[in-house]
Amino acid sequence: MTEHQRPLPDQAVYTISVAARLAGVRPATLRLYEEKGLLAPSRTEGRTRMYSDEDIRRLRRITELSEQGVNLAGIARILDLQDENHRLREDRPR
């Protein structure tokens, strides 16, 4: 990747501290969301969490739902339904 190229949306390039800063949350919050199955960051060989732009978008959606008063179980269900809807739209013949 040259200095002017953006990473691919699913390319894990951000450490937990950078991802937390981009999403406006604490790193501990990202670890909690991972523990609850809301996020699944990539891992380096040394087990360092790495986040992609897609992960950051998902994290911002989680934060938005949380600020609206949705609990973590509700957020998980909403995200599952949104993911399923996205898959169905992509699989549909055009």
PDB file of C-alpha atoms in Angstrom:
ATOM      1  CA  MET A   1       0.000   0.000   0.000  1.00  0.00           C
ATOM      2  CA  THR A   2       1.451   3.368  -0.995  1.00  0.00           C
ATOM      3  CA  GLU A   3       1.194   6.380   1.284  1.00  0.00           C
ATOM      4  CA  HIS A   4      -1.822   7.781  -0.626  1.00  0.00           C
ATOM      5  CA  GLN A   5      -3.877   4.595  -0.788  1.00  0.00           C
ATOM      6  CA  ARG A   6      -6.641   3.926   1.718  1.00  0.00           C
ATOM      7  CA  PRO A   7      -6.838   0.435   3.207  1.00  0.00           C
ATOM      8  CA  LEU A   8      -9.592  -1.853   1.987  1.00  0.00           C
ATOM      9  CA  PRO A   9     -12.733  -1.621   4.176  1.00  0.00           C
ATOM     10  CA  ASP A  10     -12.120  -5.075   5.655  1.00  0.00           C
ATOM     11  CA  GLN A  11      -8.341  -4.663   6.063  1.00  0.00           C
ATOM     12  CA  ALA A  12      -7.421  -4.642   9.761  1.00  0.00           C
ATOM     13  CA  VAL A  13      -5.037  -1.732  10.238  1.00  0.00           C
ATOM     14  CA  TYR A  14      -6.019  -0.024  13.524  1.00  0.00           C
ATOM     15  CA  THR A  15      -4.839  -1.015  16.985  1.00  0.00           C
ATOM     16  CA  ILE A  16      -7.347  -1.030  19.831  1.00  0.00           C
ATOM     17  CA  SER A  17      -6.291   2.413  21.066  1.00  0.00           C
ATOM     18  CA  VAL A  18      -6.681   3.963  17.608  1.00  0.00           C
ATOM     19  CA  ALA A  19     -10.005   2.203  16.996  1.00  0.00           C
ATOM     20  CA  ALA A  20     -11.305   3.380  20.364  1.00  0.00           C
ATOM     21  CA  ARG A  21     -10.270   6.948  19.620  1.00  0.00           C
ATOM     22  CA  LEU A  22     -11.897   6.849  16.153  1.00  0.00           C
ATOM     23  CA  ALA A  23     -15.162   5.596  17.672  1.00  0.00           C
ATOM     24  CA  GLY A  24     -15.070   7.830  20.748  1.00  0.00           C
ATOM     25  CA  VAL A  25     -15.022   5.014  23.304  1.00  0.00           C
ATOM     26  CA  ARG A  26     -12.485   3.529  25.713  1.00  0.00           C
ATOM     27  CA  PRO A  27     -10.416   0.458  24.779  1.00  0.00           C
ATOM     28  CA  ALA A  28     -12.089  -1.418  27.654  1.00  0.00           C
ATOM     29  CA  THR A  29     -15.411  -0.863  25.900  1.00  0.00           C
ATOM     30  CA  LEU A  30     -14.072  -2.529  22.753  1.00  0.00           C
ATOM     31  CA  ARG A  31     -12.913  -5.517  24.816  1.00  0.00           C
ATOM     32  CA  LEU A  32     -16.385  -5.754  26.408  1.00  0.00           C
ATOM     33  CA  TYR A  33     -18.086  -5.620  23.010  1.00  0.00           C
ATOM     34  CA  GLU A  34     -15.778  -8.378  21.775  1.00  0.00           C
ATOM     35  CA  GLU A  35     -16.525 -10.476  24.875  1.00  0.00           C
ATOM     36  CA  LYS A  36     -20.265 -10.067  24.203  1.00  0.00           C
ATOM     37  CA  GLY A  37     -19.826 -11.082  20.549  1.00  0.00           C
ATOM     38  CA  LEU A  38     -20.644  -7.684  19.076  1.00  0.00           C
ATOM     39  CA  LEU A  39     -17.219  -7.243  17.467  1.00  0.00           C
ATOM     40  CA  ALA A  40     -14.685  -9.740  16.182  1.00  0.00           C
ATOM     41  CA  PRO A  41     -11.400  -7.951  15.461  1.00  0.00           C
ATOM     42  CA  SER A  42      -8.578  -9.642  13.634  1.00  0.00           C
ATOM     43  CA  ARG A  43      -5.559 -10.759  15.641  1.00  0.00           C
ATOM     44  CA  THR A  44      -1.874 -10.609  14.821  1.00  0.00           C
ATOM     45  CA  GLU A  45       0.365 -13.597  15.483  1.00  0.00           C
ATOM     46  CA  GLY A  46       1.171 -11.961  18.817  1.00  0.00           C
ATOM     47  CA  ARG A  47      -2.623 -11.784  19.599  1.00  0.00           C
ATOM     48  CA  THR A  48      -2.845  -7.982  19.228  1.00  0.00           C
ATOM     49  CA  ARG A  49      -6.358  -6.873  18.272  1.00  0.00           C
ATOM     50  CA  MET A  50      -6.540  -5.104  14.909  1.00  0.00           C
ATOM     51  CA  TYR A  51      -9.604  -3.302  13.563  1.00  0.00           C
ATOM     52  CA  SER A  52     -10.725  -2.456  10.028  1.00  0.00           C
ATOM     53  CA  ASP A  53     -12.833   0.422   8.710  1.00  0.00           C
ATOM     54  CA  GLU A  54     -15.788  -2.011   8.673  1.00  0.00           C
ATOM     55  CA  ASP A  55     -15.147  -2.751  12.364  1.00  0.00           C
ATOM     56  CA  ILE A  56     -15.104   0.991  13.087  1.00  0.00           C
ATOM     57  CA  ARG A  57     -18.428   1.460  11.252  1.00  0.00           C
ATOM     58  CA  ARG A  58     -19.926  -1.418  13.257  1.00  0.00           C
ATOM     59  CA  LEU A  59     -18.538   0.043  16.484  1.00  0.00           C
ATOM     60  CA  ARG A  60     -20.106   3.421  15.703  1.00  0.00           C
ATOM     61  CA  ARG A  61     -23.466   1.687  15.101  1.00  0.00           C
ATOM     62  CA  ILE A  62     -23.135  -0.118  18.453  1.00  0.00           C
ATOM     63  CA  THR A  63     -22.386   3.188  20.162  1.00  0.00           C
ATOM     64  CA  GLU A  64     -25.354   4.862  18.463  1.00  0.00           C
ATOM     65  CA  LEU A  65     -27.739   2.101  19.587  1.00  0.00           C
ATOM     66  CA  SER A  66     -26.321   2.159  23.113  1.00  0.00           C
ATOM     67  CA  GLU A  67     -26.828   5.923  23.338  1.00  0.00           C
ATOM     68  CA  GLN A  68     -30.468   5.335  22.323  1.00  0.00           C
ATOM     69  CA  GLY A  69     -30.863   3.116  25.376  1.00  0.00           C
ATOM     70  CA  VAL A  70     -30.675  -0.307  23.706  1.00  0.00           C
ATOM     71  CA  ASN A  71     -29.014  -2.920  25.936  1.00  0.00           C
ATOM     72  CA  LEU A  72     -26.203  -5.159  24.667  1.00  0.00           C
ATOM     73  CA  ALA A  73     -28.501  -8.135  24.032  1.00  0.00           C
ATOM     74  CA  GLY A  74     -30.775  -5.902  21.975  1.00  0.00           C
ATOM     75  CA  ILE A  75     -27.830  -4.466  20.081  1.00  0.00           C
ATOM     76  CA  ALA A  76     -26.618  -7.988  19.270  1.00  0.00           C
ATOM     77  CA  ARG A  77     -30.061  -8.915  17.889  1.00  0.00           C
ATOM     78  CA  ILE A  78     -30.335  -5.711  15.839  1.00  0.00           C
ATOM     79  CA  LEU A  79     -26.864  -6.212  14.361  1.00  0.00           C
ATOM     80  CA  ASP A  80     -27.628  -9.869  13.532  1.00  0.00           C
ATOM     81  CA  LEU A  81     -30.818  -8.838  11.735  1.00  0.00           C
ATOM     82  CA  GLN A  82     -29.040  -6.056   9.853  1.00  0.00           C
ATOM     83  CA  ASP A  83     -26.241  -8.438   8.819  1.00  0.00           C
ATOM     84  CA  GLU A  84     -28.791 -11.011   7.638  1.00  0.00           C
ATOM     85  CA  ASN A  85     -30.703  -8.360   5.701  1.00  0.00           C
ATOM     86  CA  HIS A  86     -27.469  -7.244   4.031  1.00  0.00           C
ATOM     87  CA  ARG A  87     -26.586 -10.836   3.059  1.00  0.00           C
ATOM     88  CA  LEU A  88     -30.062 -11.436   1.641  1.00  0.00           C
ATOM     89  CA  ARG A  89     -29.870  -8.269  -0.444  1.00  0.00           C
ATOM     90  CA  GLU A  90     -26.489  -9.292  -1.841  1.00  0.00           C
ATOM     91  CA  ASP A  91     -27.695 -12.839  -2.645  1.00  0.00           C
ATOM     92  CA  ARG A  92     -30.848 -11.720  -4.435  1.00  0.00           C
ATOM     93  CA  PRO A  93     -30.773 -12.061  -8.239  1.00  0.00           C
ATOM     94  CA  ARG A  94     -30.791  -8.809 -10.144  1.00  0.00           C
TER      95      ARG A  94
END
